[in-house]
Coordinates of C-alpha atoms and ligand atoms in Angstrom, one line a residue:
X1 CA 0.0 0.0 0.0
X2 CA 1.2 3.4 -0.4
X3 CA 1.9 6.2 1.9
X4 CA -0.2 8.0 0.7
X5 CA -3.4 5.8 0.4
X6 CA -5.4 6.8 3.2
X7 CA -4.9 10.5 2.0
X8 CA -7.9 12.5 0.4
X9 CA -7.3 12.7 -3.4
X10 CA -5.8 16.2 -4.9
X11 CA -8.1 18.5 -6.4
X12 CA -7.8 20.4 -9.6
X13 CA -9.5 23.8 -10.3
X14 CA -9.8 25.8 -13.7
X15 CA -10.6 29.2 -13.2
X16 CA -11.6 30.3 -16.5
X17 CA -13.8 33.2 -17.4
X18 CA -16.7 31.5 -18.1
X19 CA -16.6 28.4 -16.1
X20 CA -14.8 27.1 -13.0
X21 CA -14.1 23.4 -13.4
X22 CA -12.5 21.0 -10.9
X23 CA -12.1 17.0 -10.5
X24 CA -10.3 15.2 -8.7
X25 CA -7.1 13.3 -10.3
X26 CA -5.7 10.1 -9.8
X27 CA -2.1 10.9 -10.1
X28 CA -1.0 7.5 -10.8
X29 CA -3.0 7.1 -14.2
X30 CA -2.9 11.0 -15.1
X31 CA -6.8 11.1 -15.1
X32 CA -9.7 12.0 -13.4
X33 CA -10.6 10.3 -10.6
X34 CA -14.2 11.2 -10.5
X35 CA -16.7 13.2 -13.7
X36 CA -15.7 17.1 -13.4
X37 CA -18.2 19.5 -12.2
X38 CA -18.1 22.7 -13.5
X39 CA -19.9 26.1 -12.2
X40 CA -20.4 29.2 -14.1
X41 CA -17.6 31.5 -13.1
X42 CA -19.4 34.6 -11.0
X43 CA -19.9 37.5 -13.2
X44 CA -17.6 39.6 -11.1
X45 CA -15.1 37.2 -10.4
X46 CA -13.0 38.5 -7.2
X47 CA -11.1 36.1 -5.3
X48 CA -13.8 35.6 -2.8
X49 CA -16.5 34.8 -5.3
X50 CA -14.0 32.4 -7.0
X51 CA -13.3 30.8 -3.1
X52 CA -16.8 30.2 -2.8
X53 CA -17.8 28.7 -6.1
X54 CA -14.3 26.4 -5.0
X55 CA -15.9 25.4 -1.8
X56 CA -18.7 23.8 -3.9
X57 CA -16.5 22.1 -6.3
X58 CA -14.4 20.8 -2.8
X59 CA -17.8 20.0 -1.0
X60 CA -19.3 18.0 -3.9
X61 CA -16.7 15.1 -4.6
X62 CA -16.4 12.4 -1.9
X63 CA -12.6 11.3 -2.3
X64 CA -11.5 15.0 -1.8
X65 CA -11.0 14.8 2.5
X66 CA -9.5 17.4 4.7
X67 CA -6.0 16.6 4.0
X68 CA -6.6 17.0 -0.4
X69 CA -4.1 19.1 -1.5
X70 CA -6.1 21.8 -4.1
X71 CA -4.1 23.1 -7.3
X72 CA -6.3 26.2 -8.5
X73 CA -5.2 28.2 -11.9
X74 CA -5.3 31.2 -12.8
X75 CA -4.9 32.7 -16.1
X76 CA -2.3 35.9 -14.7
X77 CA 1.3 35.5 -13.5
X78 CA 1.6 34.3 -9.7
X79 CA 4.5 34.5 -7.9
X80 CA 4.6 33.3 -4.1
X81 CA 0.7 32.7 -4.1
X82 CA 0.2 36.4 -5.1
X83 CA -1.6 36.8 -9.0
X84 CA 0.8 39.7 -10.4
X85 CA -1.1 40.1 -13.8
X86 CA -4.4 40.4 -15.2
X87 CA -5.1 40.5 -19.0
X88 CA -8.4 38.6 -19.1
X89 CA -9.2 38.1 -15.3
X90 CA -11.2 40.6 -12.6
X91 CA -8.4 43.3 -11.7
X92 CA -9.2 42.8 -8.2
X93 CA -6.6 39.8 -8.2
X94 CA -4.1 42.0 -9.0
X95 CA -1.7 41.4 -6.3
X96 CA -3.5 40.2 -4.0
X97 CA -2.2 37.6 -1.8
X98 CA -4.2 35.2 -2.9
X99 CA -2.8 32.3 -1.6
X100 CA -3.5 32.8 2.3
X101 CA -6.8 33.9 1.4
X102 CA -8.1 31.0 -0.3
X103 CA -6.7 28.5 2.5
X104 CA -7.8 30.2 5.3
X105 CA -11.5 29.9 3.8
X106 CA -10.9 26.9 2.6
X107 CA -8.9 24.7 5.1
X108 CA -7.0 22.9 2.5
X109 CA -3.3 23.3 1.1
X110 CA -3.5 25.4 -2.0
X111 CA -1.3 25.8 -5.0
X112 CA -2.1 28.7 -7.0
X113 CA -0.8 28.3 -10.6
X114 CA -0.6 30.0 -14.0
X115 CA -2.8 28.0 -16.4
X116 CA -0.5 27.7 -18.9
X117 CA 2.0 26.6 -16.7
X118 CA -0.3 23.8 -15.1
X119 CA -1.5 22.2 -19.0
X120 CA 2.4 22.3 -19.3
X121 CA 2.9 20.2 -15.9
X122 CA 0.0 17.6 -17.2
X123 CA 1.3 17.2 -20.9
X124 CA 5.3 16.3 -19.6
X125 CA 3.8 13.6 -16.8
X126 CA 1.1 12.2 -18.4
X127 CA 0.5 13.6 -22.1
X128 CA 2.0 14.5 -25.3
X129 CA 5.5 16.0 -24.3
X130 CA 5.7 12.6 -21.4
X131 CA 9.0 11.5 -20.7
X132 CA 10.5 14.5 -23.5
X133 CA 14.5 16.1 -22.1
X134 CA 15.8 19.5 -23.0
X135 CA 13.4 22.1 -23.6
X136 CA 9.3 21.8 -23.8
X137 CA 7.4 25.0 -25.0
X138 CA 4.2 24.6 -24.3
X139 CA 1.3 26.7 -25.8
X140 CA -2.1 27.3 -25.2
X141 CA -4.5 29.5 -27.6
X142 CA -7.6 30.6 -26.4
X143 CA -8.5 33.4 -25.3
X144 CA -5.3 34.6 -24.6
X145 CA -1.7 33.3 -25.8
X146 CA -0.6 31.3 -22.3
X147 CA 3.1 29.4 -22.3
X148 CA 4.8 26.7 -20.3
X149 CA 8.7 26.6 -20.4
X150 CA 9.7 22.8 -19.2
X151 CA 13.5 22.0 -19.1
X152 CA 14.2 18.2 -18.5
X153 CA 10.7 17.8 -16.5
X154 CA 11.3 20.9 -14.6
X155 CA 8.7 23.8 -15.0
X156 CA 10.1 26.9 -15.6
X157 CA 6.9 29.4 -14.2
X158 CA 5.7 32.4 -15.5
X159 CA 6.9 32.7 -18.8
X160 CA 4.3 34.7 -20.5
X161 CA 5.5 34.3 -24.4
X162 CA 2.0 35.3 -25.5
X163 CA 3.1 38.9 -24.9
X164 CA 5.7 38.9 -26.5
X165 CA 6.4 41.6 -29.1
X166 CA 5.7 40.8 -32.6
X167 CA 5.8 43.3 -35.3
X168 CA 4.7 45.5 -32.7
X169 CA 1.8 43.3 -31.4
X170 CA 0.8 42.1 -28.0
X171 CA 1.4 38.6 -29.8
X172 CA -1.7 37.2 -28.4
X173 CA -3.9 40.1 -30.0
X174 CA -2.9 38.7 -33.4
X175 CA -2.7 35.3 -33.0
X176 CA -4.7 33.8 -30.6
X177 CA -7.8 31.3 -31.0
X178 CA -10.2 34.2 -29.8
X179 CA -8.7 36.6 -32.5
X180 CA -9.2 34.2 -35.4
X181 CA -12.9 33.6 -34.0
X182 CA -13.4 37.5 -33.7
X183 CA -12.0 38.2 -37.1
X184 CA -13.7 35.1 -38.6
X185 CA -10.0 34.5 -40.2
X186 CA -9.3 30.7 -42.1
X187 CA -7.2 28.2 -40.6
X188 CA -4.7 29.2 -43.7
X189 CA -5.1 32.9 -42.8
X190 CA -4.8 32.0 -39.1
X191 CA -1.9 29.7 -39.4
X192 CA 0.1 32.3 -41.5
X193 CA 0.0 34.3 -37.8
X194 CA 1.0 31.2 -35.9
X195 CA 4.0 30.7 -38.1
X196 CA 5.2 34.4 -37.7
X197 CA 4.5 33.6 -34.1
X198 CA 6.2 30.4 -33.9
X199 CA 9.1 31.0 -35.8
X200 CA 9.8 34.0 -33.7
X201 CA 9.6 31.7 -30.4
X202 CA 11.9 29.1 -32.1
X203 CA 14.3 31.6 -33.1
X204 CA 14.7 32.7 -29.5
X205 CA 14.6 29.5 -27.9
X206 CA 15.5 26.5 -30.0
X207 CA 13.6 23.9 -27.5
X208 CA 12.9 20.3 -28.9
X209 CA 9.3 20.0 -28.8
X210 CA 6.8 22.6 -29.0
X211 CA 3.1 21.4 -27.7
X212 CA 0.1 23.5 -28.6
X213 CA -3.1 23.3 -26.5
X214 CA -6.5 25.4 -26.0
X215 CA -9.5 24.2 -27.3
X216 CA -8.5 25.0 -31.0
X217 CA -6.1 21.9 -30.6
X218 CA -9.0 19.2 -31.1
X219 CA -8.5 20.7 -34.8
X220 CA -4.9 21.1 -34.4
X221 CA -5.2 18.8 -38.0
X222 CA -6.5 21.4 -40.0
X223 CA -3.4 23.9 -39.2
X224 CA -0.2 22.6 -37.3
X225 CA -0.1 20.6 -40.8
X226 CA 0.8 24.4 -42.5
X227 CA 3.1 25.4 -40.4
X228 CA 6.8 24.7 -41.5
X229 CA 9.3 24.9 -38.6
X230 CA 12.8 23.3 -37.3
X231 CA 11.0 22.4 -34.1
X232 CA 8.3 19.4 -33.9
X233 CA 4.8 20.9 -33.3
X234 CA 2.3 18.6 -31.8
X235 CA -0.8 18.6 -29.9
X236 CA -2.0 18.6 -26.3
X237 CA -3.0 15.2 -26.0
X238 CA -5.2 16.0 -22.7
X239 CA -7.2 18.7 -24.1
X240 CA -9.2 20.9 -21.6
X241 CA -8.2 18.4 -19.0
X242 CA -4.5 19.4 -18.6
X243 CA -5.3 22.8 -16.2
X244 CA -7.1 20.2 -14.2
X245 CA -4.7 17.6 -14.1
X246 CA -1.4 19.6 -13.4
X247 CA -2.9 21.9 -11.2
X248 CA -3.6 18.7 -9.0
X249 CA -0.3 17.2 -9.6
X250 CA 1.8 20.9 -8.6
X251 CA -0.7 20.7 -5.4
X252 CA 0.8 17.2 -4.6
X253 CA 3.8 17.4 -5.4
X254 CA 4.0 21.1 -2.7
X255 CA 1.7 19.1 -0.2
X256 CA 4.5 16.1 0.3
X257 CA 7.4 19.2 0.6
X258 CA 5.7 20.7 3.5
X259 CA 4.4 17.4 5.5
X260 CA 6.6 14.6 4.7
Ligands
BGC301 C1 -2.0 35.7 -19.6 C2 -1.3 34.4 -19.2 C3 -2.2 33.2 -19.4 C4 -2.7 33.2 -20.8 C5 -3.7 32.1 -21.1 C6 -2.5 35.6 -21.0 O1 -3.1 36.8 -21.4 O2 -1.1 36.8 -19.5 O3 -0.9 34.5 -17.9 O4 -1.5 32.0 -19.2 O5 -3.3 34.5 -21.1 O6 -4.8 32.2 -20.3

């Protein structure tokens, strides 16, 4: 049996603007452990609100306990617990120790996380990029442009390459899922951004494996097909569960530093 089999199972939690989702993961398969539940995110989404709509997502799975670490992203920067940006998320988390906050109210071990940086976590365990050495650049287009830096299973946090300045562009203004939906652009006239985009990245990084995720990845066929690049370009293999999954598997991995 192992250690840890009498303890509660981690938690994951998405916050994303429309929905916060959570499940709980069964590390040792990379999964969910139970269906996800998922609750409209509040309309004005301040860390309380979010803690609350959390408690319902703790309160309503059975294998989550007392002890069940929770791994909660956030789609902003977070350094020490504290959210430091806020490009498409309620400005009140805007350093804001957030951290503190949501275990107080909620009794559990937290682990606040950038989103990208989570999907990154899940796809080098259990997905796409498992088992890959040297440098992972993970993706994700949605809404935003997010990015996980991973360097021999290690996750480098915070690396923001969405906003990184392209022909004098935000990057994620030009090329991100929600742009090509907004501008109703092709997946040919989309992908002609994402290789400007990409080719930039590689140029400044050279890693070995670039992963792309977001929800746009389920059609990943129709354009990482057009891109041509030095780098291998695949797709997330665990789609909108990755936040999920990594946030849970961050939560763990902090939860056995401080106890054990
Ligand atoms: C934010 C990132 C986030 C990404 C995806 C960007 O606008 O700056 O922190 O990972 O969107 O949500």
């Amino acid at each position: 049996m192992s250690k840890h089999a009498k303890q509660g199972l981690p938690l994951g939690i998405d916050v994303g603007g429309s929905g916060i989702k959570g499940a709980p993961v069964d590390l040792s398969q990379g999964a969910f452990a139970s269906k996800r539940l998922r609750i409209d995110t509040p309309a004005v989404s301040t860390p309380e609100a979010v803690a609350d709509v959390i408690n319902q997502v703790v309160e309503h799975f059975e294998d989550v306990r007392g002890d069940s670490p929770i791994g909660v992203t956030i789609p902003g920067v977070v350094t020490h617990g504290v959210v430091r940006s806020a490009a498409n998320i309620d400005k009140s988390w805007l350093d804001f120790d957030a951290e503190p906050m949501l275990e107080a109210k909620l009794g559990h071990d937290i682990v606040l996380v950038n989103d990208a940086d989570a999907a990154g976590v899940a796809e080098i365990h259990y997905g796409a990029a498992k088992g890959q050495k040297g440098l992972v650049v993970m993706t994700t287009l949605g809404t935003g442009i997010g990015s996980a830096l991973i360097y021999d299973g290690k996750l480098i946090p915070n690396s923001e390459l969405g906003h990184l300045e392209i022909d004098g562009f935000d990057a994620e203004t030009r090329a991100a899922s929600s742009v090509k939906d907004k501008e109703g652009l092709s997946y040919p006239e989309w992908a002609e951004r994402l290789q400007r985009y990409y080719s930039h990245v590689e140029a400044l990084l050279w890693p070995e494996l670039f992963v792309v995720g977001g929800g746009v990845s389920k059609d990943a066929d129709q354009f990482l097909p057009l891109l041509r690049l030095k780098t291998p370009i695949v797709p997330a293999t665990l789609q909108n569960k990755a936040g999920i999954i990594g946030a849970a598997h961050l939560a763990q991995e902090e939860h056995e530093r401080r106890h054990h």
